[in-house]
Amino acid sequence: MLLEFVALLGIAFALFYRWATANNEFFKEKGIPFAKPKLYFGNMAQMFLRQKAMFDIVCDLYNKGGSNKVYGIFEQRQPLMMIRDPDLLRQITIKDFDHFINHRNLFGTGTDDDPHDMSNLFGSSLFSMRDARWKDMRSTLSPAFTGLKMRQMFQLMNQVAKEAVDCLKPDQQGSVQGTELDMKDYCTRFTNDVIASTAFGLQVNSFKERDNDFYSMGKKLTTFGFLQNLKFMLFFTLKSLNKYIKVDLFDKKSTEYFVRLVLDAMKYRQEHNIIRPDMINMLMEARGLFQTEKTKTTVIREWSDRDIVAQCFVFFFAGFETSAVLMCFTAQELMENEDVQQKLYEEVQQVDIDLDGKELSYEAIMGMKYLDQVVSEVLRKWPAAIAIDRECNKDITYELDGQTIEIKKGDYIWLPTCGFHRDPKYFENPNKFDPERFSEENKANIQPFTYYPFGLGQRNCIGSRFALLEAKAVIYYLLKDYRFAPAKKSCIPMELASNGFQLTPKSGFWVKFVPRN
């Protein structure tokens, strides 16, 4: 019996080994230099074993590529062609976009999926949509993020930003030393309330009602512990089986909450003919649920409830976490670089004087050049999207330094954002925080296609203006009333936590707010 068990175990391991190493010769056959993969984990073992942050792993892999314009890496078993040349990036994302329209189909959705199944909302989001469906949804959502719409949304953002800063004042009474604050908690409450207002039409104050459902459910969705990372790994590895075993990638209760929220809002608005300038309204209009002058002249989209819910879901997911991380790193860098903080404070003071007691306006915040430089430099040093992918949908060949590189249909491309942003070839002394890189005099010196915090080409981030605007608003109000100083738990020098996909310091984002008056 023991011998039979050992024999079965040996056969099982042999089959696993064959499966796990099936793609190991992929780059060798193409003549592309590559990083040697570890069994099953590929080049990502340190992330899955919680030994190193994903950000640092991507930078290390980029640097290993040396002078190669294309370098092979493995995400578990999956071969990825890492692009390390700006001109090739331009070719792939702009000139040859028709060959690289889609992201990888990570969430395993297909045309035969049940349109009423809400367990995989990410798979129906704009990020995951493919080909004609993506183009259709992108053209529908784009008007929600124009300059005109941002001007209108800024009034809502501005109100939430003022409330966010006002909530600190009771804590500061009688304290000249200041208050130490967990910036991640603070900023996610702010982004939560902004999204509630601008996308869902809800009035929420997460600073006063700290355990409100909207915030609590959002927190559950965007918190990635060890078990959640493990679930992601298995989800992507066993993608073909997911439609049969139905693994819930995100917290089921939180997902159901957002589904009910959107569907109930749609039903109520349709029954009472309520029109609001938000994302739900725009999607309902495109689907023909409202009769307006616009719907009379445009094609009615045949979208399921899942398609509509998915767009609101992913907008919340991206806006809640990634926008908050941008604000946190901005506060961190201002805390560490007092000269930059002082220069930005002087600009804030001047804007406040020019407003002469009036409300902060969209025009005023957009006119703050040094604030824009600071945020741009934060996005260079700490891009939320550390890498971007593309899937080849039509064979194409490139001639690179005398070598022919064939990219076949179904091959995957990787664009390492943080690798380019930290490359001394493109950004001198890349680990230094220097907003002057983006001054009027210097920004023209940045080589095109080496700085892309929000992606490249037609599949760039649709909500980039929104994210920048809300980050600038809250930093303006915080800096006007407070000086950012190191707290006891502040992570100086910065060391990233090795806990998976998310970008966060080892001890968290802690800042001391010292009142200016």
Coordinates of C-alpha atoms in Angstrom, one line a residue, residues 45 66 74 122 126 163 174 183 191 259 280 320 368 413 449 458 472 503 513:
A45 CA 8.1 33.9 -5.8
G66 CA 20.1 45.4 -19.1
F74 CA 7.3 34.8 -16.0
F122 CA -14.4 42.9 -12.6
L126 CA -14.3 48.7 -18.7
E163 CA -15.4 68.5 5.6
G174 CA -5.4 72.9 22.8
M183 CA -3.1 58.8 6.4
T191 CA -12.1 59.2 -1.5
V259 CA -25.1 45.4 -6.6
I280 CA -25.3 55.8 -12.9
F320 CA -11.2 54.3 -3.3
M368 CA -1.4 75.9 -9.2
I413 CA 3.2 42.2 -23.4
F449 CA 6.9 57.3 -23.4
Q458 CA -6.4 54.7 -26.1
K472 CA -5.0 68.3 -5.2
L503 CA 1.7 49.8 -2.4
F513 CA -0.4 67.4 11.5

